[in-house]
Short mmCIF file of C-alpha atoms in Angstrom, two decimals:
data_model
loop_
_atom_site.label_atom_id
_atom_site.label_comp_id
_atom_site.label_asym_id
_atom_site.label_seq_id
_atom_site.Cartn_x
_atom_site.Cartn_y
_atom_site.Cartn_z
CA MET A 48 0.00 0.00 0.00
CA SER A 49 1.33 3.18 -0.42
CA GLY A 50 -0.07 3.09 3.02
CA ALA A 51 -3.43 3.48 1.41
CA GLU A 52 -5.74 0.72 2.62
CA GLY A 53 -8.71 1.15 0.27
CA ASP A 54 -12.12 2.78 0.37
CA GLY A 55 -15.11 2.38 2.66
CA ALA A 56 -18.68 1.51 1.74
CA GLU A 57 -20.41 4.88 1.92
CA ALA A 58 -21.89 5.89 -1.45
CA ASP A 59 -25.43 5.45 -2.69
CA PRO A 60 -25.48 2.48 -5.08
CA ALA A 61 -28.27 4.14 -7.06
CA ASP A 62 -25.96 6.97 -8.12
CA ASP A 63 -25.25 6.89 -11.86
CA TRP A 64 -21.77 8.32 -11.77
CA ARG A 65 -21.37 8.06 -15.56
CA ALA A 66 -24.39 10.28 -16.31
CA GLY A 67 -23.44 13.09 -18.67
CA LEU A 68 -19.93 11.73 -19.30
CA ASP A 69 -18.65 10.65 -22.71
CA ASP A 70 -15.89 8.57 -24.29
CA VAL A 71 -13.30 11.30 -23.81
CA ASP A 72 -14.11 11.39 -20.08
CA ALA A 73 -13.83 7.60 -20.03
CA ARG A 74 -10.30 7.80 -21.43
CA LEU A 75 -9.33 10.47 -18.92
CA ILE A 76 -10.63 8.32 -16.08
CA ASP A 77 -9.09 4.99 -17.10
CA ASP A 78 -5.98 6.00 -19.06
CA TYR A 79 -4.58 8.92 -17.06
CA GLN A 80 -4.44 7.54 -13.53
CA SER A 81 -0.69 7.43 -14.19
CA GLY A 82 1.67 8.60 -16.89
CA PHE A 83 0.37 12.17 -16.90
CA PRO A 84 2.92 14.28 -18.80
CA VAL A 85 5.69 15.84 -16.75
CA ALA A 86 5.91 18.91 -18.96
CA GLU A 87 5.30 22.61 -18.55
CA ARG A 88 1.92 22.41 -20.34
CA PRO A 89 0.72 18.86 -19.64
CA PHE A 90 -2.91 19.48 -20.60
CA ARG A 91 -1.84 20.57 -24.07
CA ILE A 92 -0.19 17.16 -24.56
CA VAL A 93 -3.18 15.30 -23.10
CA GLY A 94 -5.55 17.30 -25.27
CA GLU A 95 -3.59 16.38 -28.40
CA GLU A 96 -3.75 12.72 -27.41
CA LEU A 97 -7.52 12.94 -26.87
CA GLY A 98 -8.29 15.05 -29.92
CA ILE A 99 -9.39 18.11 -27.92
CA ASP A 100 -7.70 21.40 -27.09
CA GLU A 101 -5.74 22.22 -23.96
CA GLU A 102 -8.51 24.26 -22.33
CA GLU A 103 -11.07 21.51 -22.77
CA ALA A 104 -8.72 18.87 -21.36
CA LEU A 105 -8.18 21.01 -18.26
CA ASP A 106 -11.88 21.80 -17.93
CA ARG A 107 -12.80 18.11 -18.14
CA VAL A 108 -10.36 17.18 -15.36
CA LYS A 109 -11.72 20.05 -13.24
CA ARG A 110 -15.28 18.86 -13.84
CA LEU A 111 -14.44 15.25 -12.93
CA ARG A 112 -12.74 16.53 -9.78
CA GLU A 113 -15.78 18.63 -8.86
CA ARG A 114 -18.07 15.63 -9.40
CA GLY A 115 -15.91 13.55 -7.08
CA VAL A 116 -14.83 11.06 -9.73
CA PHE A 117 -11.25 12.22 -9.13
CA ARG A 118 -10.06 12.69 -5.57
CA ARG A 119 -7.25 14.91 -6.75
CA PHE A 120 -4.81 15.56 -9.57
CA GLY A 121 -1.11 15.16 -8.99
CA ALA A 122 1.49 12.84 -7.58
CA VAL A 123 0.94 9.70 -5.51
CA LEU A 124 3.78 9.61 -3.01
CA ASN A 125 5.46 6.41 -1.82
CA PRO A 126 5.86 6.80 1.98
CA PRO A 127 8.02 3.70 2.67
CA VAL A 128 10.68 5.07 0.31
CA ILE A 129 10.50 8.70 1.42
CA GLY A 130 10.44 8.12 5.18
CA SER A 131 8.76 5.79 7.64
CA SER A 132 5.15 4.64 7.69
CA THR A 133 3.11 1.95 9.35
CA LEU A 134 -0.35 0.43 9.46
CA ALA A 135 -1.70 0.52 12.99
CA ALA A 136 -4.89 -0.46 14.77
CA VAL A 137 -6.70 0.08 18.04
CA SER A 138 -9.66 -1.63 19.64
CA ALA A 139 -12.00 1.25 20.50
CA PRO A 140 -15.02 0.67 22.77
CA GLU A 141 -18.27 1.62 21.04
CA ASP A 142 -19.08 4.29 23.61
CA ARG A 143 -15.70 5.94 22.90
CA PHE A 144 -15.36 5.12 19.21
CA GLU A 145 -15.85 8.65 17.88
CA GLU A 146 -13.68 10.17 20.60
CA VAL A 147 -10.81 7.79 19.81
CA ALA A 148 -11.20 8.43 16.07
CA GLU A 149 -11.12 12.18 16.61
CA THR A 150 -7.87 11.89 18.57
CA ILE A 151 -6.22 9.69 15.93
CA ASN A 152 -7.46 11.78 13.01
CA GLY A 153 -6.14 14.93 14.64
CA TYR A 154 -2.63 13.99 13.56
CA ARG A 155 -1.74 15.31 10.13
CA GLN A 156 0.54 12.30 9.68
CA VAL A 157 -2.48 9.98 9.93
CA ASN A 158 -3.55 9.89 6.31
CA HIS A 159 -6.00 6.96 6.39
CA ASN A 160 -8.33 5.65 9.07
CA TYR A 161 -11.03 3.04 8.51
CA ARG A 162 -13.53 1.25 10.66
CA ARG A 163 -13.23 -2.49 10.09
CA ASP A 164 -15.49 -5.29 11.25
CA HIS A 165 -13.13 -6.82 13.80
CA GLU A 166 -12.08 -6.64 17.44
CA TRP A 167 -9.33 -4.27 16.24
CA ASN A 168 -11.90 -1.90 14.78
CA GLN A 169 -9.93 1.24 13.81
CA TRP A 170 -7.14 0.81 11.25
CA PHE A 171 -5.01 3.81 10.38
CA VAL A 172 -1.81 4.66 8.55
CA VAL A 173 0.87 6.90 10.05
CA THR A 174 3.33 8.47 7.62
CA ALA A 175 6.28 10.51 8.89
CA ALA A 176 9.68 11.75 7.79
CA SER A 177 11.42 9.45 10.26
CA ARG A 178 10.83 6.33 12.33
CA GLU A 179 11.34 8.39 15.49
CA THR A 180 8.49 10.74 14.59
CA ARG A 181 6.28 7.84 13.55
CA ASP A 182 6.84 5.97 16.81
CA ARG A 183 6.36 9.10 18.90
CA ILE A 184 2.95 9.63 17.30
CA LEU A 185 1.97 6.01 17.99
CA ALA A 186 3.05 6.39 21.63
CA GLU A 187 1.06 9.62 21.97
CA ILE A 188 -2.03 7.98 20.50
CA GLU A 189 -1.69 5.08 22.94
CA ASP A 190 -1.25 7.49 25.85
CA ARG A 191 -4.05 9.88 24.85
CA THR A 192 -6.65 7.21 24.05
CA GLY A 193 -5.66 4.68 26.70
CA ARG A 194 -5.86 1.97 24.02
CA GLU A 195 -3.06 -0.38 22.99
CA VAL A 196 -1.78 0.22 19.48
CA LEU A 197 -1.09 -2.68 17.11
CA ASN A 198 1.94 -1.51 15.10
CA LEU A 199 2.34 -3.35 11.79
CA PRO A 200 4.97 -1.76 9.53
CA MET A 201 5.34 -3.13 6.03
CA LEU A 202 8.36 -5.39 5.73
CA THR A 203 7.99 -6.63 2.15
CA ASP A 204 5.98 -5.16 -0.72
CA TYR A 205 4.80 -7.85 -3.14
CA TYR A 206 2.21 -5.83 -5.01
CA ILE A 207 0.55 -2.49 -4.26
CA ASP A 208 -1.45 -0.71 -6.92
CA LEU A 209 -4.84 0.96 -6.63
CA GLU A 210 -4.72 2.01 -10.27
CA PHE A 211 -7.28 0.01 -12.20
CA PRO A 212 -9.96 0.68 -14.85
CA VAL A 213 -13.36 1.69 -13.51
CA TRP A 214 -15.26 2.63 -16.69
CA ASN A 215 -16.74 -0.83 -16.87
CA ASP A 216 -19.17 -3.14 -15.12
CA ASP A 217 -16.49 -5.40 -13.62
CA ALA A 218 -17.60 -7.04 -10.39
CA PHE A 219 -14.11 -6.76 -8.90
CA ALA A 220 -10.92 -4.84 -9.64
CA ARG A 221 -9.13 -5.84 -12.85
CA GLU A 222 -11.66 -8.53 -13.70
CA SER A 223 -10.70 -8.28 -17.37
CA LEU A 224 -6.96 -8.81 -16.79
CA GLU A 225 -5.19 -12.17 -16.69
CA SER A 226 -2.29 -11.27 -14.40
CA THR A 227 -0.14 -8.50 -12.98
CA ASP A 228 3.59 -8.31 -12.26
CA ALA A 229 4.68 -8.85 -8.66
CA GLY A 230 8.02 -9.06 -6.87
CA ALA A 231 9.49 -8.96 -3.37
CA THR A 232 10.72 -5.49 -2.38
CA ARG A 233 12.12 -5.19 1.15
CA ILE A 234 11.04 -2.12 3.11
CA SER A 235 13.19 -0.56 5.83
CA GLU A 236 11.50 1.07 8.80
CA ASN A 237 14.43 3.48 8.89
CA ALA A 238 14.18 4.45 5.23
CA THR A 239 14.92 8.02 4.27
CA GLY A 240 14.91 8.98 0.63
CA ASP A 241 18.11 10.38 -0.83
CA LEU A 242 16.50 13.78 -1.07
CA SER A 243 17.93 17.14 -2.04
CA GLU A 244 16.69 20.35 -0.47
CA LEU A 245 14.53 20.92 -3.55
CA ASP A 246 13.17 17.36 -3.37
CA ARG A 247 12.09 17.84 0.23
CA ALA A 248 10.40 21.16 -0.41
CA LEU A 249 8.75 19.77 -3.53
CA LEU A 250 7.32 16.65 -1.87
CA VAL A 251 5.81 18.68 0.95
CA GLU A 252 4.34 21.17 -1.53
CA ILE A 253 2.72 18.55 -3.80
CA GLN A 254 1.47 16.10 -1.15
CA ASP A 255 -2.09 17.45 -1.49
CA GLY A 256 -1.96 17.48 -5.29
CA PHE A 257 -1.06 19.84 -8.11
CA PRO A 258 -2.94 23.05 -8.87
CA LEU A 259 -5.53 22.52 -11.60
CA SER A 260 -4.16 25.04 -14.08
CA ALA A 261 -2.69 24.94 -17.56
CA THR A 262 0.79 25.24 -16.01
CA PRO A 263 0.64 23.26 -12.73
CA TYR A 264 4.39 22.64 -12.56
CA ARG A 265 5.10 26.34 -12.96
CA ALA A 266 2.75 27.07 -10.05
CA VAL A 267 4.57 24.47 -7.94
CA ALA A 268 7.93 25.95 -8.94
CA GLU A 269 6.82 29.39 -7.82
CA ALA A 270 5.64 27.96 -4.49
CA VAL A 271 9.04 26.38 -3.76
CA ASP A 272 11.02 29.28 -5.27
CA ALA A 273 12.64 27.19 -7.97
CA ASP A 274 12.96 27.21 -11.74
CA VAL A 275 10.26 25.20 -13.50
CA SER A 276 12.88 23.20 -15.41
CA ASP A 277 14.45 22.15 -12.11
CA VAL A 278 11.04 21.12 -10.76
CA LEU A 279 10.28 19.03 -13.85
CA ALA A 280 13.67 17.32 -13.59
CA ALA A 281 13.17 16.69 -9.87
CA ILE A 282 9.76 15.08 -10.41
CA GLU A 283 11.20 12.83 -13.13
CA ARG A 284 14.00 11.84 -10.77
CA LEU A 285 11.61 11.20 -7.85
CA LEU A 286 9.51 9.00 -10.13
CA ALA A 287 12.60 7.04 -11.21
CA ASP A 288 13.74 6.63 -7.59
CA GLY A 289 10.30 5.45 -6.42
CA CYS A 290 9.59 8.37 -4.08
CA ILE A 291 6.67 9.22 -6.36
CA LYS A 292 4.67 6.18 -7.49
CA ARG A 293 2.75 7.85 -10.29
CA VAL A 294 1.50 11.20 -11.57
CA GLY A 295 -2.07 11.43 -12.77
CA CYS A 296 -5.72 11.69 -11.81
CA VAL A 297 -6.44 9.82 -8.58
CA VAL A 298 -9.77 8.03 -8.96
CA ASN A 299 -12.35 7.90 -6.18
CA HIS A 300 -13.20 4.20 -6.11
CA ILE A 301 -16.27 4.72 -3.96
CA VAL A 302 -17.87 7.13 -6.40
CA THR A 303 -17.01 4.92 -9.38
CA GLY A 304 -18.74 1.92 -7.87
CA PHE A 305 -16.00 -0.06 -6.12
CA ARG A 306 -17.59 0.50 -2.74
CA ASN A 307 -16.59 -2.75 -1.09
CA ASN A 308 -13.15 -3.85 -0.03
CA CYS A 309 -11.81 -6.42 2.34
CA MET A 310 -8.43 -6.64 3.99
CA VAL A 311 -7.65 -10.32 4.44
CA VAL A 312 -4.89 -11.34 6.86
CA TRP A 313 -3.26 -14.74 6.56
CA ASN A 314 -1.14 -16.95 8.82
CA VAL A 315 1.38 -18.11 6.21
CA PRO A 316 4.47 -20.24 6.95
CA ASP A 317 7.37 -17.81 7.22
CA ASP A 318 9.58 -19.87 4.93
CA ARG A 319 7.01 -19.59 2.14
CA LEU A 320 6.23 -15.88 2.44
CA ASP A 321 8.09 -14.73 -0.69
CA GLU A 322 6.89 -17.64 -2.79
CA LEU A 323 3.26 -17.12 -1.84
CA GLY A 324 3.40 -13.33 -1.68
CA GLU A 325 4.69 -13.07 -5.23
CA SER A 326 2.29 -15.65 -6.67
CA VAL A 327 -0.73 -14.09 -4.97
CA GLY A 328 0.43 -10.59 -5.92
CA GLU A 329 0.25 -11.62 -9.57
CA LEU A 330 -3.48 -12.36 -9.30
CA PRO A 331 -5.21 -9.37 -10.93
CA TYR A 332 -8.03 -9.17 -8.37
CA VAL A 333 -5.52 -8.77 -5.52
CA THR A 334 -4.96 -5.02 -5.35
CA LEU A 335 -2.53 -5.07 -2.41
CA CYS A 336 -0.24 -7.81 -1.12
CA TYR A 337 2.47 -7.34 1.49
CA HIS A 338 4.23 -8.84 4.51
CA ARG A 339 3.79 -7.31 7.96
CA PRO A 340 5.09 -8.68 11.27
CA ARG A 341 3.28 -11.05 13.59
CA ARG A 342 2.59 -9.60 17.04
CA PRO A 343 2.05 -12.66 19.26
CA GLU A 344 2.10 -10.45 22.37
CA ARG A 345 -1.09 -8.87 20.97
CA ASP A 346 -2.50 -12.26 19.89
CA TRP A 347 -1.84 -11.28 16.28
CA GLU A 348 -0.47 -14.26 14.34
CA TYR A 349 -0.97 -12.98 10.79
CA ASN A 350 1.93 -12.08 8.51
CA LEU A 351 0.54 -11.75 4.96
CA PHE A 352 -1.98 -9.04 4.04
CA THR A 353 -4.07 -8.88 0.89
CA MET A 354 -6.78 -6.53 -0.33
CA VAL A 355 -9.61 -7.19 -2.76
CA HIS A 356 -11.83 -4.40 -4.15
CA GLY A 357 -15.24 -4.97 -5.75
CA ARG A 358 -18.55 -3.36 -6.55
CA GLU A 359 -20.55 -5.74 -4.35
CA ALA A 360 -19.63 -7.53 -1.13
CA ASP A 361 -20.66 -10.89 -2.57
CA ALA A 362 -18.20 -10.50 -5.46
CA VAL A 363 -15.39 -9.67 -3.04
CA ASP A 364 -16.20 -12.65 -0.83
CA ALA A 365 -16.28 -14.96 -3.85
CA LYS A 366 -12.76 -13.93 -4.84
CA ILE A 367 -11.53 -14.37 -1.27
CA ASP A 368 -13.08 -17.85 -1.23
CA GLU A 369 -11.15 -18.58 -4.43
CA LEU A 370 -7.97 -17.17 -2.90
CA ALA A 371 -8.31 -19.38 0.17
CA ALA A 372 -9.22 -22.52 -1.77
CA ASP A 373 -6.72 -22.29 -4.61
CA HIS A 374 -3.78 -20.22 -3.36
CA LEU A 375 -3.66 -19.65 0.41
CA PRO A 376 -5.08 -22.65 2.30
CA PHE A 377 -4.23 -21.18 5.71
CA ASP A 378 -5.97 -19.65 8.70
CA HIS A 379 -7.18 -16.16 7.82
CA GLU A 380 -9.56 -13.40 8.87
CA ARG A 381 -11.60 -11.04 6.71
CA LEU A 382 -11.69 -7.43 7.86
CA TYR A 383 -14.30 -5.54 5.87
CA SER A 384 -14.07 -1.77 5.73
CA THR A 385 -17.41 -0.43 6.95
CA ALA A 386 -16.67 3.30 7.23
CA THR A 387 -14.04 5.78 6.12
CA LEU A 388 -12.96 7.85 9.11
CA LYS A 389 -10.21 9.75 7.30
CA GLN A 390 -8.62 9.53 3.86
CA THR A 391 -5.98 11.82 2.36
CA GLY A 392 -2.73 11.39 0.48
CA ALA A 393 0.48 10.84 2.44
CA GLN A 394 1.08 13.92 4.60
CA TYR A 395 4.31 15.41 5.90
CA GLU A 396 4.79 18.45 8.08
CA GLU A 397 8.36 18.60 6.78
CA LEU A 398 10.97 16.29 5.35
CA VAL A 399 14.02 17.57 7.17
CA GLY A 400 15.05 16.53 10.62
CA ASP A 401 12.43 14.99 12.86
CA GLY A 402 9.37 16.94 11.68
CA ALA A 403 6.47 17.03 14.14
#
């Protein structure tokens, strides 16, 4: 996961999100989730590719953003490469659930928080510039809420990609694909990107997205007091180094019909983690697959995490049944997301020192 754990089930199924949209909108939605031009006038290039002019390309992206089809336009950051992030959970009593959520969500570095149908009922992601800051935030949350925190940093990334076509009637993510490419990438809890001063300023500036203008990179350059050519080169470099996962239009999966997701945790033999993680990560309907530590002191024996996204809960369950029967015949639990408590892109106060 980029730390992103998926979307909750909150939209009205009767909504016809495609109403009033056409084939050009469809291409913008499905084809430009990544690979958006890193050029001074990106909408001019996109317009030429779509057979429309620059102004119309920009206006269409603005309209899709206003309708909620796009969450934002810009870069998707990769927290485990830039700094230190973790998936964490608490077990919040029902009579204190909202209070605990408010405390957790009050931290800017908490960029996702979901209610899941489990004893550990609040699952959130903490993203920080350093492990020290990350762990301090977890300790503060534990102290302020009086609830133990289950700390589950990612140790190996097998497959993480929430980019998939939505202009379709697929029952689950990537139904029309045969496979995806997976591999085992080790993640350090102490990671810090090899960042220049410009890189740091740039990542903080763009974490909420790019301005929706004909010259978004120029606007970013002005904000960080840099030349636009240097900003373009820095973004290309950050993409190549993995600090930025992709540049494009970030789709709202809830609005586009993929309202159901399930995080499935598996008790997999440790000596088969890479073998199974890579093979499962190549299944197109598995949108996320990664290794996190067991925490036996918290009665948490699971070490492989997968996510499945679908339009209906029954379709998601059917794919999980298939996963358990054909690929992962091990003890597992299904943690459905039942509410989105907070969802933003990765957030940093700063990327120098031990930013608070």
